[in-house]
Amino acid sequence: MSAKVKTAVVTGAARGIGAGVARRLAEDGLQVAVVDLDEDACASTVDTIRATGGTAVAIGADVSHEASVLAAVERVVTELGAPTVLVNNAGITRDNLLFKMSVDDWDSVMGVHLRGSFLMTRAIQQHMVDAGWGRIVNLSSTSALGNRGQANYAAAKAGMQGFTKTLALELGRFGVTANAIAPGFIATEMTEATAARLGMSFEEFKTAALPAIAVNRVGEPADIAHLASFFISEGAGFISGQVVYAAGGPRA
Ligand code: NAP
């Protein structure tokens, strides 16, 4: 595999952490399929990558729908080549205290994070096995340790950790590693929306978070992209099934 340009799929890459990861992997020399719900929304990530000499394509897909995932992976194979790197990053929140949480809030969050990661990984793993090399990075969260108002999201993010460890066990013999990143507070539209829901400005929300963050700043997508880049690197082949909390301290 070493001389061939590798193809990566990054889900939820129109913005936020996914966009940061996609840009970083392109800088690392990978071709990137920028996958998100709305294909047009992927344009800014794709344009940024192309402007710096990288290769990227925009692909609209809903990771929670099997047919959509299969069609997306087929397009990746046709337009870029067989993918051997997958970053399961697409995510949503539907926060509420348990007694007010609807079945739809529960199912939607499970659908994007768990079902979505399952469908994408199942569709792409054969390409990794065929190549005898692969890298899977899944986005968990410090919320996996429990977070008030996030029973659905915390359960999904804890589930991502079990999913990751099982992928590591099943696919390791084929040269494939699987690791999870559990970010703390990262400044993106997701955390901005949480601030709005709590009736705070984003600046107030970020400042309020600082006392719990040892390095005294909130994270940026580039902080997570750096770790993803490491997990995907050639030299990280002996690291698999791990969960790294990237939260500016022992945990958020
Ligand atoms: P974000 O800014 O909300 O971006 C998430 C992206 O995923 C959006 O572009 C969204 O598209 C897309 N998406 C949602 N549902 C999808 C689906 N079914 N199929 C394809 N794409 C879909 O979120 P973020 O903050 O960058 O978070 C990225 C990942 O990191 C998520 O898994 C999140 O849970 C995790 N995380 C974030 C933080 C944080 O502090 N930000 C902390 C821990 C973990 P739409 O805009 O069309 O919905």
Short mmCIF file of C-alpha atoms and ligand atoms in Angstrom, two decimals:
data_model
loop_
_atom_site.label_atom_id
_atom_site.label_comp_id
_atom_site.label_asym_id
_atom_site.label_seq_id
_atom_site.Cartn_x
_atom_site.Cartn_y
_atom_site.Cartn_z
CA MET A 1 0.00 0.00 0.00
CA SER A 2 2.80 2.43 0.80
CA ALA A 3 3.40 4.10 -2.58
CA LYS A 4 -0.26 4.38 -3.56
CA VAL A 5 -2.23 7.49 -2.57
CA LYS A 6 -4.73 6.44 0.04
CA THR A 7 -8.40 7.33 -0.02
CA ALA A 8 -10.17 8.43 3.15
CA VAL A 9 -13.87 8.77 3.87
CA VAL A 10 -14.77 11.37 6.51
CA THR A 11 -18.45 11.55 7.47
CA GLY A 12 -20.09 14.75 8.68
CA ALA A 13 -17.23 16.63 7.04
CA ALA A 14 -19.13 19.66 5.76
CA ARG A 15 -18.19 21.56 8.90
CA GLY A 16 -16.82 21.36 12.44
CA ILE A 17 -14.54 18.51 13.50
CA GLY A 18 -15.18 16.51 10.33
CA ALA A 19 -14.11 19.43 8.12
CA GLY A 20 -10.98 19.87 10.23
CA VAL A 21 -10.15 16.17 9.94
CA ALA A 22 -10.78 16.15 6.18
CA ARG A 23 -8.46 19.14 5.67
CA ARG A 24 -5.76 17.59 7.83
CA LEU A 25 -5.86 14.23 6.04
CA ALA A 26 -5.59 16.05 2.70
CA GLU A 27 -2.53 17.89 4.06
CA ASP A 28 -1.16 14.46 5.01
CA GLY A 29 -1.44 13.47 1.34
CA LEU A 30 -4.66 11.43 1.34
CA GLN A 31 -7.52 11.83 -1.14
CA VAL A 32 -10.65 12.67 0.82
CA ALA A 33 -14.32 11.88 0.28
CA VAL A 34 -16.15 14.65 2.14
CA VAL A 35 -19.43 13.00 3.11
CA ASP A 36 -22.35 14.87 4.65
CA LEU A 37 -26.15 14.97 4.53
CA ASP A 38 -26.21 17.85 2.06
CA GLU A 39 -23.75 17.54 -0.82
CA ASP A 40 -23.77 21.30 -1.48
CA ALA A 41 -22.78 21.96 2.13
CA CYS A 42 -19.54 20.00 1.53
CA ALA A 43 -18.34 22.61 -0.98
CA SER A 44 -16.36 24.77 1.41
CA THR A 45 -14.37 21.80 2.78
CA VAL A 46 -13.73 20.48 -0.73
CA ASP A 47 -12.78 23.92 -2.08
CA THR A 48 -10.32 24.50 0.78
CA ILE A 49 -8.66 21.16 0.12
CA ARG A 50 -8.45 21.74 -3.63
CA ALA A 51 -7.14 25.30 -3.13
CA THR A 52 -4.16 23.86 -1.30
CA GLY A 53 -3.45 21.28 -4.02
CA GLY A 54 -5.29 18.35 -2.44
CA THR A 55 -7.86 15.97 -3.90
CA ALA A 56 -11.39 15.83 -2.52
CA VAL A 57 -14.91 15.06 -3.66
CA ALA A 58 -18.23 16.03 -2.10
CA ILE A 59 -20.68 13.21 -1.51
CA GLY A 60 -24.17 13.68 -0.12
CA ALA A 61 -25.31 10.77 2.03
CA ASP A 62 -27.29 9.99 5.15
CA VAL A 63 -25.08 7.63 7.14
CA SER A 64 -28.11 6.19 8.93
CA HIS A 65 -29.65 4.84 5.68
CA GLU A 66 -28.23 1.66 4.24
CA ALA A 67 -28.93 2.40 0.57
CA SER A 68 -27.51 5.90 0.90
CA VAL A 69 -24.32 4.55 2.50
CA LEU A 70 -23.87 1.87 -0.16
CA ALA A 71 -24.37 4.41 -2.96
CA ALA A 72 -21.89 6.80 -1.31
CA VAL A 73 -19.20 4.15 -0.96
CA GLU A 74 -19.72 3.10 -4.58
CA ARG A 75 -19.17 6.72 -5.66
CA VAL A 76 -15.99 6.92 -3.57
CA VAL A 77 -14.63 3.80 -5.26
CA THR A 78 -15.47 5.16 -8.72
CA GLU A 79 -14.33 8.75 -8.20
CA LEU A 80 -11.29 8.30 -5.93
CA GLY A 81 -10.53 4.60 -5.57
CA ALA A 82 -11.14 2.01 -2.86
CA PRO A 83 -11.15 3.66 0.58
CA THR A 84 -8.83 2.28 3.26
CA VAL A 85 -9.33 5.05 5.84
CA LEU A 86 -12.66 5.78 7.51
CA VAL A 87 -13.47 8.47 10.06
CA ASN A 88 -16.96 7.98 11.52
CA ASN A 89 -17.59 11.54 12.63
CA ALA A 90 -21.17 12.44 11.60
CA GLY A 91 -23.19 13.27 14.66
CA ILE A 92 -26.21 15.01 16.10
CA THR A 93 -27.50 15.90 19.55
CA ARG A 94 -31.10 15.76 20.71
CA ASP A 95 -30.58 16.73 24.36
CA ASN A 96 -33.27 16.50 26.99
CA LEU A 97 -33.70 15.18 30.51
CA LEU A 98 -34.73 11.54 30.42
CA PHE A 99 -38.33 12.13 31.47
CA LYS A 100 -38.80 14.56 28.57
CA MET A 101 -36.81 12.62 25.97
CA SER A 102 -38.94 11.37 23.08
CA VAL A 103 -38.48 8.03 21.37
CA ASP A 104 -37.62 9.99 18.26
CA ASP A 105 -34.84 11.87 20.13
CA TRP A 106 -33.45 8.51 21.24
CA ASP A 107 -33.74 6.80 17.85
CA SER A 108 -32.31 9.72 15.86
CA VAL A 109 -29.15 9.89 17.96
CA MET A 110 -28.65 6.11 17.89
CA GLY A 111 -29.35 6.16 14.15
CA VAL A 112 -26.65 8.63 13.21
CA HIS A 113 -23.89 7.65 15.64
CA LEU A 114 -24.25 3.89 16.03
CA ARG A 115 -26.24 2.67 13.03
CA GLY A 116 -24.40 5.18 10.82
CA SER A 117 -20.96 4.04 11.97
CA PHE A 118 -22.00 0.39 11.64
CA LEU A 119 -23.30 0.85 8.09
CA MET A 120 -20.30 2.87 6.91
CA THR A 121 -17.78 0.53 8.48
CA ARG A 122 -19.49 -2.59 7.16
CA ALA A 123 -19.58 -1.11 3.66
CA ILE A 124 -15.90 -0.08 3.68
CA GLN A 125 -14.16 -2.85 5.64
CA GLN A 126 -13.96 -5.17 2.62
CA HIS A 127 -11.78 -2.62 0.81
CA MET A 128 -9.46 -2.50 3.80
CA VAL A 129 -9.32 -6.28 4.06
CA ASP A 130 -8.60 -6.54 0.31
CA ALA A 131 -5.76 -4.04 0.69
CA GLY A 132 -4.41 -5.75 3.81
CA TRP A 133 -4.30 -2.31 5.43
CA GLY A 134 -6.83 0.04 6.96
CA ARG A 135 -7.48 2.69 9.57
CA ILE A 136 -10.80 3.34 11.31
CA VAL A 137 -11.26 6.30 13.64
CA ASN A 138 -14.56 6.70 15.50
CA LEU A 139 -15.74 9.80 17.28
CA SER A 140 -16.80 9.13 20.85
CA SER A 141 -17.07 11.90 23.48
CA THR A 142 -16.39 12.69 27.12
CA SER A 143 -20.19 12.39 27.36
CA ALA A 144 -19.65 8.61 27.18
CA LEU A 145 -18.80 8.94 30.88
CA GLY A 146 -22.27 10.36 31.54
CA ASN A 147 -23.71 13.81 30.97
CA ARG A 148 -26.91 15.32 32.32
CA GLY A 149 -29.49 15.81 29.56
CA GLN A 150 -27.71 13.45 27.18
CA ALA A 151 -28.91 9.91 28.00
CA ASN A 152 -29.21 9.18 24.26
CA TYR A 153 -25.93 10.80 23.22
CA ALA A 154 -23.96 9.37 26.18
CA ALA A 155 -25.24 5.87 25.44
CA ALA A 156 -24.36 6.25 21.75
CA LYS A 157 -20.87 7.57 22.52
CA ALA A 158 -20.21 4.78 25.03
CA GLY A 159 -21.47 2.40 22.34
CA MET A 160 -18.91 3.81 19.92
CA GLN A 161 -16.19 2.67 22.30
CA GLY A 162 -17.42 -0.94 22.39
CA PHE A 163 -17.88 -0.87 18.63
CA THR A 164 -14.30 0.38 18.19
CA LYS A 165 -12.78 -2.31 20.41
CA THR A 166 -14.69 -5.03 18.58
CA LEU A 167 -13.56 -3.74 15.18
CA ALA A 168 -9.99 -3.80 16.48
CA LEU A 169 -10.38 -7.46 17.48
CA GLU A 170 -12.10 -8.59 14.29
CA LEU A 171 -10.06 -6.65 11.72
CA GLY A 172 -6.60 -6.57 13.29
CA ARG A 173 -5.43 -9.69 11.48
CA PHE A 174 -6.08 -7.92 8.16
CA GLY A 175 -3.80 -4.99 8.97
CA VAL A 176 -6.69 -2.78 10.05
CA THR A 177 -6.62 -0.70 13.24
CA ALA A 178 -9.64 0.90 14.91
CA ASN A 179 -9.40 3.62 17.53
CA ALA A 180 -11.74 6.14 19.12
CA ILE A 181 -11.29 9.79 19.93
CA ALA A 182 -13.36 11.12 22.81
CA PRO A 183 -13.28 14.91 22.56
CA GLY A 184 -14.17 17.30 25.35
CA PHE A 185 -15.46 20.78 24.50
CA ILE A 186 -14.66 21.60 20.87
CA ALA A 187 -15.84 24.92 19.43
CA THR A 188 -18.16 23.99 16.54
CA GLU A 189 -21.74 24.64 15.50
CA MET A 190 -22.74 21.69 17.71
CA THR A 191 -21.49 23.39 20.90
CA GLU A 192 -22.74 26.76 19.64
CA ALA A 193 -26.23 25.24 19.35
CA THR A 194 -25.94 23.88 22.90
CA ALA A 195 -25.11 27.39 24.15
CA ALA A 196 -28.15 28.79 22.35
CA ARG A 197 -30.35 26.08 23.86
CA LEU A 198 -29.12 27.06 27.33
CA GLY A 199 -29.84 30.73 26.60
CA MET A 200 -26.15 31.74 26.66
CA SER A 201 -23.98 33.44 24.08
CA PHE A 202 -21.27 31.15 22.68
CA GLU A 203 -18.58 33.32 24.33
CA GLU A 204 -20.29 33.04 27.74
CA PHE A 205 -20.66 29.28 27.28
CA LYS A 206 -16.98 28.82 26.38
CA THR A 207 -15.84 30.96 29.33
CA ALA A 208 -18.09 29.00 31.70
CA ALA A 209 -16.47 25.76 30.54
CA LEU A 210 -12.88 26.86 31.29
CA PRO A 211 -12.64 25.98 35.02
CA ALA A 212 -13.15 22.29 34.13
CA ILE A 213 -10.48 22.29 31.40
CA ALA A 214 -6.92 21.91 32.66
CA VAL A 215 -5.26 23.65 29.70
CA ASN A 216 -7.62 26.61 30.19
CA ARG A 217 -9.00 26.78 26.67
CA VAL A 218 -11.70 25.04 24.70
CA GLY A 219 -10.64 22.75 21.86
CA GLU A 220 -10.64 23.45 18.15
CA PRO A 221 -11.34 20.98 15.32
CA ALA A 222 -7.58 21.04 14.56
CA ASP A 223 -6.89 19.49 18.00
CA ILE A 224 -8.98 16.46 17.07
CA ALA A 225 -7.66 16.37 13.51
CA HIS A 226 -4.12 16.09 14.88
CA LEU A 227 -5.00 12.96 16.83
CA ALA A 228 -6.92 11.47 13.89
CA SER A 229 -3.86 12.08 11.71
CA PHE A 230 -1.73 10.18 14.22
CA PHE A 231 -4.07 7.18 14.40
CA ILE A 232 -4.18 7.04 10.60
CA SER A 233 -0.42 7.34 10.15
CA GLU A 234 1.63 4.38 8.96
CA GLY A 235 3.56 4.26 12.23
CA ALA A 236 0.45 3.81 14.38
CA GLY A 237 -0.13 0.24 13.19
CA PHE A 238 0.48 -1.28 16.63
CA ILE A 239 -2.11 0.92 18.35
CA SER A 240 -5.63 -0.43 18.11
CA GLY A 241 -8.81 -0.60 20.15
CA GLN A 242 -7.84 2.49 22.13
CA VAL A 243 -9.94 5.41 23.30
CA VAL A 244 -8.09 8.69 23.73
CA TYR A 245 -9.83 11.49 25.62
CA ALA A 246 -8.82 14.71 23.88
CA ALA A 247 -10.28 17.11 26.37
CA GLY A 248 -7.50 19.43 27.52
CA GLY A 249 -6.99 17.47 30.73
CA PRO A 250 -7.47 14.05 32.30
CA ARG A 251 -11.14 14.37 31.36
CA ALA A 252 -13.59 17.19 30.86
P1 NAP B 1 -21.33 19.56 13.88
O1 NAP B 1 -20.63 20.87 13.75
O2 NAP B 1 -22.78 19.57 14.25
O3 NAP B 1 -21.11 18.74 12.51
C1 NAP B 1 -21.67 17.47 12.35
C2 NAP B 1 -21.89 17.20 10.88
O4 NAP B 1 -22.47 15.89 10.74
C3 NAP B 1 -22.86 18.20 10.24
O5 NAP B 1 -22.35 18.71 9.02
C4 NAP B 1 -24.10 17.36 10.03
O6 NAP B 1 -24.90 17.74 8.92
C5 NAP B 1 -23.50 15.98 9.78
N1 NAP B 1 -24.51 14.95 9.92
C6 NAP B 1 -25.50 14.85 10.84
N2 NAP B 1 -26.26 13.78 10.61
C7 NAP B 1 -25.76 13.16 9.52
C8 NAP B 1 -26.13 12.00 8.78
N3 NAP B 1 -27.19 11.25 9.14
N4 NAP B 1 -25.38 11.66 7.70
C9 NAP B 1 -24.33 12.41 7.32
N5 NAP B 1 -23.93 13.53 7.98
C10 NAP B 1 -24.64 13.90 9.06
O7 NAP B 1 -20.62 18.62 14.96
P2 NAP B 1 -19.12 18.57 15.51
O8 NAP B 1 -19.08 19.36 16.75
O9 NAP B 1 -18.16 18.86 14.42
O10 NAP B 1 -19.04 17.03 15.93
C11 NAP B 1 -18.46 16.04 15.11
C12 NAP B 1 -18.42 14.72 15.88
O11 NAP B 1 -17.67 14.90 17.08
C13 NAP B 1 -19.79 14.21 16.31
O12 NAP B 1 -19.82 12.80 16.27
C14 NAP B 1 -19.90 14.68 17.74
O13 NAP B 1 -20.79 13.90 18.47
C15 NAP B 1 -18.45 14.52 18.19
N6 NAP B 1 -18.10 15.35 19.34
C16 NAP B 1 -18.17 16.71 19.30
C17 NAP B 1 -17.80 17.46 20.41
C18 NAP B 1 -17.84 18.96 20.44
O14 NAP B 1 -17.59 19.55 21.51
N7 NAP B 1 -18.09 19.65 19.36
C19 NAP B 1 -17.37 16.80 21.57
C20 NAP B 1 -17.33 15.41 21.58
C21 NAP B 1 -17.68 14.69 20.46
P3 NAP B 1 -26.16 18.74 9.12
O15 NAP B 1 -25.57 20.08 9.40
O16 NAP B 1 -26.86 18.70 7.80
O17 NAP B 1 -26.96 18.21 10.26
#
